[in-house]
PDB file of C-alpha atoms in Angstrom:
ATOM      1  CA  UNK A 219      -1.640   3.823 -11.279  1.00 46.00           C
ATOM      2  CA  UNK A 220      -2.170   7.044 -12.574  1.00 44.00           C
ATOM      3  CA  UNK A 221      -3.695  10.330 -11.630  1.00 42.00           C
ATOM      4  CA  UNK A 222      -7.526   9.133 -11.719  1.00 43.00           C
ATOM      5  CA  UNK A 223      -9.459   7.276  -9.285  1.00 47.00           C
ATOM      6  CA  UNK A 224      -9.058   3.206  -9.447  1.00 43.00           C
ATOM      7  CA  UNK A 225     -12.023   1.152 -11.651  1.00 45.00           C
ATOM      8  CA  UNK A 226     -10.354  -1.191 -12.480  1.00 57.00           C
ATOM      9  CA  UNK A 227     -10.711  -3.653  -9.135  1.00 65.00           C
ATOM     10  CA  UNK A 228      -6.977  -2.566  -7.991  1.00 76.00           C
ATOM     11  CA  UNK A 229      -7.307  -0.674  -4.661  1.00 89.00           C
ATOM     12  CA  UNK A 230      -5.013   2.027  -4.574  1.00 96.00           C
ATOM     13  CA  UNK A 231      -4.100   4.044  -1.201  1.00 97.00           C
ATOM     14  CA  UNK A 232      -3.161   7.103  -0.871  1.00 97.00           C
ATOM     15  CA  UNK A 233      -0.267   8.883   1.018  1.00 97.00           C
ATOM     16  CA  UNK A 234       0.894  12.343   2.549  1.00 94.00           C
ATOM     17  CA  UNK A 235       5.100  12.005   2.768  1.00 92.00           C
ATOM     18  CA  UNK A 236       8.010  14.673   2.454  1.00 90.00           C
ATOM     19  CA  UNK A 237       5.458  17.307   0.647  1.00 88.00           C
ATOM     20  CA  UNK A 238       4.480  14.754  -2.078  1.00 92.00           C
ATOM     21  CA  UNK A 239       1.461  12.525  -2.657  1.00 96.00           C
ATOM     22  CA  UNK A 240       1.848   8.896  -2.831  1.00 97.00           C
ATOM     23  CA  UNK A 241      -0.001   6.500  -4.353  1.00 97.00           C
ATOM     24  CA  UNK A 242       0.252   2.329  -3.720  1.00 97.00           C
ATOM     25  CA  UNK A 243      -1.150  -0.858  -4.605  1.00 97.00           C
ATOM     26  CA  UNK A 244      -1.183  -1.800  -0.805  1.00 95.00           C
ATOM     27  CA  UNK A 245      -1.706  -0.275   2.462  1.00 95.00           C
ATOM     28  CA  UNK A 246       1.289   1.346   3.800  1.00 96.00           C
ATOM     29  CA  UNK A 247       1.291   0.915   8.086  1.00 94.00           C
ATOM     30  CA  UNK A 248       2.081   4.112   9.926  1.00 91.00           C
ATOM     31  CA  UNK A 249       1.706   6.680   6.987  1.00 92.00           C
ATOM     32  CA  UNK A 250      -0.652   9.808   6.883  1.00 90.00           C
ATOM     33  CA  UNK A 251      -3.299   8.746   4.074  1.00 95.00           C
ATOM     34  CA  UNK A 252      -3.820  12.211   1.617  1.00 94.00           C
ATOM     35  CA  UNK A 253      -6.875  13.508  -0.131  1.00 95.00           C
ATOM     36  CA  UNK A 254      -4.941  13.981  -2.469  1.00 94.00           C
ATOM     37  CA  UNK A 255      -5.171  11.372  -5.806  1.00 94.00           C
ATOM     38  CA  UNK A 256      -2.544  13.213  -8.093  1.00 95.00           C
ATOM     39  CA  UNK A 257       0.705  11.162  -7.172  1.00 95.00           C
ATOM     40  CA  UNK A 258       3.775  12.440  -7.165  1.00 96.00           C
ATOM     41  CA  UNK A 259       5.196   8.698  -6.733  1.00 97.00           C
ATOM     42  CA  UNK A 260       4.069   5.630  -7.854  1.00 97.00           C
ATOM     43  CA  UNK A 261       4.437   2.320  -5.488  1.00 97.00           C
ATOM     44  CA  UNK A 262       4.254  -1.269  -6.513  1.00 97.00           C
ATOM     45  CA  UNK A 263       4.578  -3.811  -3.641  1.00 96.00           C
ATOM     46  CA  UNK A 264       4.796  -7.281  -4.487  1.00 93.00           C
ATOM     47  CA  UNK A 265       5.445 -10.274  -1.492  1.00 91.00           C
ATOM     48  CA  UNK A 266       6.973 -13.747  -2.551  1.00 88.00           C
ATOM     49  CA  UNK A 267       6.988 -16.670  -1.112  1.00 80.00           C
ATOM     50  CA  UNK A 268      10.544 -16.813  -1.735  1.00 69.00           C
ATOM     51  CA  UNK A 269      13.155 -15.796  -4.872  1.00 65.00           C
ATOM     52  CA  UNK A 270      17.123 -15.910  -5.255  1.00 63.00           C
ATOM     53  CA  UNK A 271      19.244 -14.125  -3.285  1.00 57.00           C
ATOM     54  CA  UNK A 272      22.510 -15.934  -3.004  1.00 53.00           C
ATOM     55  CA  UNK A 273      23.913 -13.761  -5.623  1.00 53.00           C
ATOM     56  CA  UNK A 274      23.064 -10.637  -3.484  1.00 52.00           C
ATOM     57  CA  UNK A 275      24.125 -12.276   0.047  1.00 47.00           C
ATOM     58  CA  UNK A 276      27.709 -12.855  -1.931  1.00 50.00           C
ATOM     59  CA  UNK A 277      27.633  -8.970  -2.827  1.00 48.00           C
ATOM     60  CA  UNK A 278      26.240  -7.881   0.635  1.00 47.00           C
ATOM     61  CA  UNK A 279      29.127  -9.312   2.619  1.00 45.00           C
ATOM     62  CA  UNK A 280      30.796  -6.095   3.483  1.00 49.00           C
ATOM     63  CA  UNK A 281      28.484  -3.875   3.123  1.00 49.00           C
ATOM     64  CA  UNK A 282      26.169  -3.974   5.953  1.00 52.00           C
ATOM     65  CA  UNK A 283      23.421  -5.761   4.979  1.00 69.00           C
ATOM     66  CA  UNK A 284      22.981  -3.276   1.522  1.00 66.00           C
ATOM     67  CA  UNK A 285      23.922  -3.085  -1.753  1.00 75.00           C
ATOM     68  CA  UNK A 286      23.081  -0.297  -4.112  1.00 73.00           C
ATOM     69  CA  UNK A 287      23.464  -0.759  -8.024  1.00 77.00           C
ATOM     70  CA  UNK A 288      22.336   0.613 -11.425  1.00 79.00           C
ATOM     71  CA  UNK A 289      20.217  -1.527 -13.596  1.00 78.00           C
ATOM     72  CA  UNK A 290      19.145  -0.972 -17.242  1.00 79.00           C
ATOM     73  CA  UNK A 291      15.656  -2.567 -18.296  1.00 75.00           C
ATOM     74  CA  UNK A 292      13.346  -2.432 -21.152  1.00 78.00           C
ATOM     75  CA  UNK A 293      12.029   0.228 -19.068  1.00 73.00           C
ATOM     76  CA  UNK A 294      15.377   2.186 -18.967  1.00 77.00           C
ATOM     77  CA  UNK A 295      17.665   3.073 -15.858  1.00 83.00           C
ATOM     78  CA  UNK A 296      16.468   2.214 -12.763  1.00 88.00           C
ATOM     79  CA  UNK A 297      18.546   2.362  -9.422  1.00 90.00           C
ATOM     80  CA  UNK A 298      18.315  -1.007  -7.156  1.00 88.00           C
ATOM     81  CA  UNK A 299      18.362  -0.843  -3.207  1.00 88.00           C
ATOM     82  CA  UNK A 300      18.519  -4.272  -1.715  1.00 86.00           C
ATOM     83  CA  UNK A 301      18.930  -5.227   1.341  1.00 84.00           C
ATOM     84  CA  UNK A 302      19.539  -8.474   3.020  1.00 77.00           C
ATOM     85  CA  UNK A 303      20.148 -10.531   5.451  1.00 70.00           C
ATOM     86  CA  UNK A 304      19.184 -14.162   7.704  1.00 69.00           C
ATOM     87  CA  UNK A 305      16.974 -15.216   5.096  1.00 69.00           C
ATOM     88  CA  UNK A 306      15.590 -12.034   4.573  1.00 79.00           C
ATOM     89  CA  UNK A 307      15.097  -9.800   1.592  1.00 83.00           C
ATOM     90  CA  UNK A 308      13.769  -6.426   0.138  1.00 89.00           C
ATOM     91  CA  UNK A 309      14.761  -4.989  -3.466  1.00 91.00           C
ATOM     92  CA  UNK A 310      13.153  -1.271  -3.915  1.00 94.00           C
ATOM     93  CA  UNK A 311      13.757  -0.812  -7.493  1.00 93.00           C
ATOM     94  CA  UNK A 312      13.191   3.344  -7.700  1.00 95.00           C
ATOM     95  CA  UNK A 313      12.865   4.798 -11.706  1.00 94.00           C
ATOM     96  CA  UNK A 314      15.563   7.106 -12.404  1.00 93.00           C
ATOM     97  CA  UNK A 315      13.026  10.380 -12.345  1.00 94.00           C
ATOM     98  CA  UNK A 316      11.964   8.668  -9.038  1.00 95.00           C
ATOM     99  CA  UNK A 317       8.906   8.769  -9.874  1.00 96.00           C
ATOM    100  CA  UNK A 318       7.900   5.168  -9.350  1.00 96.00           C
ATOM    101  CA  UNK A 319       9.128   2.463  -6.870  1.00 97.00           C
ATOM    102  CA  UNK A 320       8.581  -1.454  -7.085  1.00 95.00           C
ATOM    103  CA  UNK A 321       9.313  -3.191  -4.032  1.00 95.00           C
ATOM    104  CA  UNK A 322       9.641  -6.929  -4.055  1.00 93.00           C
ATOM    105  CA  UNK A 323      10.209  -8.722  -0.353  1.00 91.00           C
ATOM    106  CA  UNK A 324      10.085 -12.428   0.988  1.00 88.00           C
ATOM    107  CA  UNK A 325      10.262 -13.283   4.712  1.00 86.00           C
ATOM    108  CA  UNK A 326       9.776 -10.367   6.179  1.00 88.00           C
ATOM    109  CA  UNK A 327       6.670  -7.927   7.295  1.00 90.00           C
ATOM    110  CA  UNK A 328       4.984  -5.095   5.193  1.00 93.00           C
ATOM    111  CA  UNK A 329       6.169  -2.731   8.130  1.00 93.00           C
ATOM    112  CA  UNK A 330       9.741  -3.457   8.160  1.00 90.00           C
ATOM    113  CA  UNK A 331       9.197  -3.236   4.395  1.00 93.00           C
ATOM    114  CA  UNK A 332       7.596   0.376   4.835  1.00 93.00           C
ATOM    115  CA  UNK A 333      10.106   1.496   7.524  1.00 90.00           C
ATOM    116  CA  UNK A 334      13.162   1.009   4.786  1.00 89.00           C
ATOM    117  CA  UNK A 335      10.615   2.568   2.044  1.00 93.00           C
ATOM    118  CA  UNK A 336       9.757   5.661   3.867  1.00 92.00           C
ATOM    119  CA  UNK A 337      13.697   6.088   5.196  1.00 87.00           C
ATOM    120  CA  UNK A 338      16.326   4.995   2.726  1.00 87.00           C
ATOM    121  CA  UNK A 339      14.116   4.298  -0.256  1.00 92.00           C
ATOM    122  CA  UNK A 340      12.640   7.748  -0.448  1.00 94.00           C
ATOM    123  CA  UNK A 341      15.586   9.611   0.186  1.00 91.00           C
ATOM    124  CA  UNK A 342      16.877   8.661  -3.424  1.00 91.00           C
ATOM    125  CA  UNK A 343      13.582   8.693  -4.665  1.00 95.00           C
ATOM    126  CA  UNK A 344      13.869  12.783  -3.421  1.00 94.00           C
ATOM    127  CA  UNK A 345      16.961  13.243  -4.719  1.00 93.00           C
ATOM    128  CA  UNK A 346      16.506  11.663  -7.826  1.00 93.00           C
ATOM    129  CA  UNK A 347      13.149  14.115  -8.458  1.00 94.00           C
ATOM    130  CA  UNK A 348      16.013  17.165  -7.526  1.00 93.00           C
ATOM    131  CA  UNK A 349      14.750  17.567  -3.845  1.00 93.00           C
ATOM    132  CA  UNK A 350      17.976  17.787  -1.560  1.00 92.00           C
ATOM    133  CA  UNK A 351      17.461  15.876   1.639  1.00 90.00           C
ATOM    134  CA  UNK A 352      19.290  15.587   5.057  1.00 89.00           C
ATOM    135  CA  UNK A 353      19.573  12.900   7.332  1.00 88.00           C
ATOM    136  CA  UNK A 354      17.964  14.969  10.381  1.00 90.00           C
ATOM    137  CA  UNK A 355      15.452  14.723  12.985  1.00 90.00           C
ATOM    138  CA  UNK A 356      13.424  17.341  12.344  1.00 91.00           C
ATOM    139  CA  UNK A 357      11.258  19.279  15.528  1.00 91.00           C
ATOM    140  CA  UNK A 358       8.872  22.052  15.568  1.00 91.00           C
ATOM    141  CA  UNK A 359       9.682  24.599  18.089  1.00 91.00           C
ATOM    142  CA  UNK A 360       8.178  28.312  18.490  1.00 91.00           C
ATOM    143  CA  UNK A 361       6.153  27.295  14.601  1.00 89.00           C
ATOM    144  CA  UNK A 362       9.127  26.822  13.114  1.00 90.00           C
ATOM    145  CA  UNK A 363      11.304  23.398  11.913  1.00 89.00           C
ATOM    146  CA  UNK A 364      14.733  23.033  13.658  1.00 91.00           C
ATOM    147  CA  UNK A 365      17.048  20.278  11.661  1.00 92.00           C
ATOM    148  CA  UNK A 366      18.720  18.261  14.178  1.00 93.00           C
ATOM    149  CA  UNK A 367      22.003  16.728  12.041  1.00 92.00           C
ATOM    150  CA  UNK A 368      25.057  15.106  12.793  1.00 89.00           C
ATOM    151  CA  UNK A 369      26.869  12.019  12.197  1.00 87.00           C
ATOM    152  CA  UNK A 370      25.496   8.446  13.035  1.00 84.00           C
ATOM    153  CA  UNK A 371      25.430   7.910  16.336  1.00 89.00           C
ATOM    154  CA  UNK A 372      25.778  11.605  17.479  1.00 91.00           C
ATOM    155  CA  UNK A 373      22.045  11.371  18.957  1.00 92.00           C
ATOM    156  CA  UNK A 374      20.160  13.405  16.412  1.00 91.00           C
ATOM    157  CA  UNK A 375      17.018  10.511  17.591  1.00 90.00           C
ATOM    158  CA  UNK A 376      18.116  10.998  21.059  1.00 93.00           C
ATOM    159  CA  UNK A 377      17.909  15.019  21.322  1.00 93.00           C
ATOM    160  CA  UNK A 378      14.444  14.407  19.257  1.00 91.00           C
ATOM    161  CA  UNK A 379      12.919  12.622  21.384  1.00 92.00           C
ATOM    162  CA  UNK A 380      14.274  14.584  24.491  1.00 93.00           C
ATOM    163  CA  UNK A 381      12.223  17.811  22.794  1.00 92.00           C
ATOM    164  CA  UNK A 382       9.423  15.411  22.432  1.00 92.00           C
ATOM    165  CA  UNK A 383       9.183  15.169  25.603  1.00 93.00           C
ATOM    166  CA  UNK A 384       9.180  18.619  26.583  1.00 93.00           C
ATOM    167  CA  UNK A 385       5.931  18.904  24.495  1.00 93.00           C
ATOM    168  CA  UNK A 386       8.035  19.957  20.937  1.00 92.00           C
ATOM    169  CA  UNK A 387       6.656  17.920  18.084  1.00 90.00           C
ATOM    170  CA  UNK A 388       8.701  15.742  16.245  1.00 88.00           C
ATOM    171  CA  UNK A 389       8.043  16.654  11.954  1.00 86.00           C
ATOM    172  CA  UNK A 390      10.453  13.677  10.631  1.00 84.00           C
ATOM    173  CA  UNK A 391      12.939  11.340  11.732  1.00 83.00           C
ATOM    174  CA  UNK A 392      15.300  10.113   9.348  1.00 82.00           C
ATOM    175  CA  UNK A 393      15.022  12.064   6.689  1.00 86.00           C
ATOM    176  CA  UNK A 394      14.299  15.863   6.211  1.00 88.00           C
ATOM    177  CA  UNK A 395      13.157  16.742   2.677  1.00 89.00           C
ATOM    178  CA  UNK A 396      14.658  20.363   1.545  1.00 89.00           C
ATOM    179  CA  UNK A 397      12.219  22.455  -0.135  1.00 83.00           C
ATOM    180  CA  UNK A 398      13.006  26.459  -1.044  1.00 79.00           C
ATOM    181  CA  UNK A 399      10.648  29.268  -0.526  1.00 75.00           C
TER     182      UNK A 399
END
């Protein structure tokens, strides 16, 4: 994927997320497609039919269901998010300019794939491109964006979706991408 139009036969779909333009090799459910064909981020989702995860399940134990680990290719440094669980699997494999992420799954759905893309996943994609990020909900109120933050469980979803109702739309949940003006 690059910064042209696909010829090739490979589809390639387009994205609007955190400011940046996305670019994949598959549909992503739930995301705002862009105009834009100049990625930012490159995404490479592959499902299997199954592959090895003992060795991560042994690693996983205590961890909630995640591990996080540095890898070094042929490629260079990449980071690795996995996360596991029941049968279950999804590595995100994110470049270390986090520029480009491969995701590789088995028994589970492209939207529980996406969810864990567009929350986690991008996060230290952000970060890793130098954009600070918060875990927030983020509302617009009176044209401006009002960070909700706090610690898990504190009810940063909760007060979000209370303003939601009250007519105040709701920018981002999960994740609230810093940019400076």
């Amino acid at each position: 994927m690059g910064n042209e139009d696909k010829s090739d036969n490979i589809e390639a779909f387009y994205y609007q997320l955190y400011g940046l333009t996305l670019c994949s090799n598959q549909p992503l459910p739930g995301l705002k497609s862009s105009s834009s064909k100049i990625p930012q981020i490159e995404i490479n989702l592959t499902a299997k039919e199954a592959f090895e995860i003992s060795h991560l399940t042994e690693d996983i134990a205590g961890n909630h269901n995640f591990i996080w680990q540095t890898k070094v290719t042929n490629e260079g440094k990449n980071y690795q998010l996995c996360f596991c669980g029941c049968g279950k699997a999804a590595i995100y494999d994110i470049a270390a300019s986090g520029k480009k992420i491969s995701v590789t799954w088995t028994n589970t759905t492209l939207e529980r794939v996406t969810t864990l893309l567009v929350n986690s996943v991008m996060g230290c994609a952000l970060r890793l491109q130098g954009i600070p990020c918060l875990h927030a909900s983020v509302i617009a109120v009176d044209n401006r964006a009002i960070a909700v933050i706090g610690a898990k469980g504190a009810g940063k979803s909760t007060t979000a979706a209370a303003l939601a109702q009250r007519g105040q739309p709701i920018l981002s949940e999960e994740i609230d991408a810093l940019y400076f003006v």
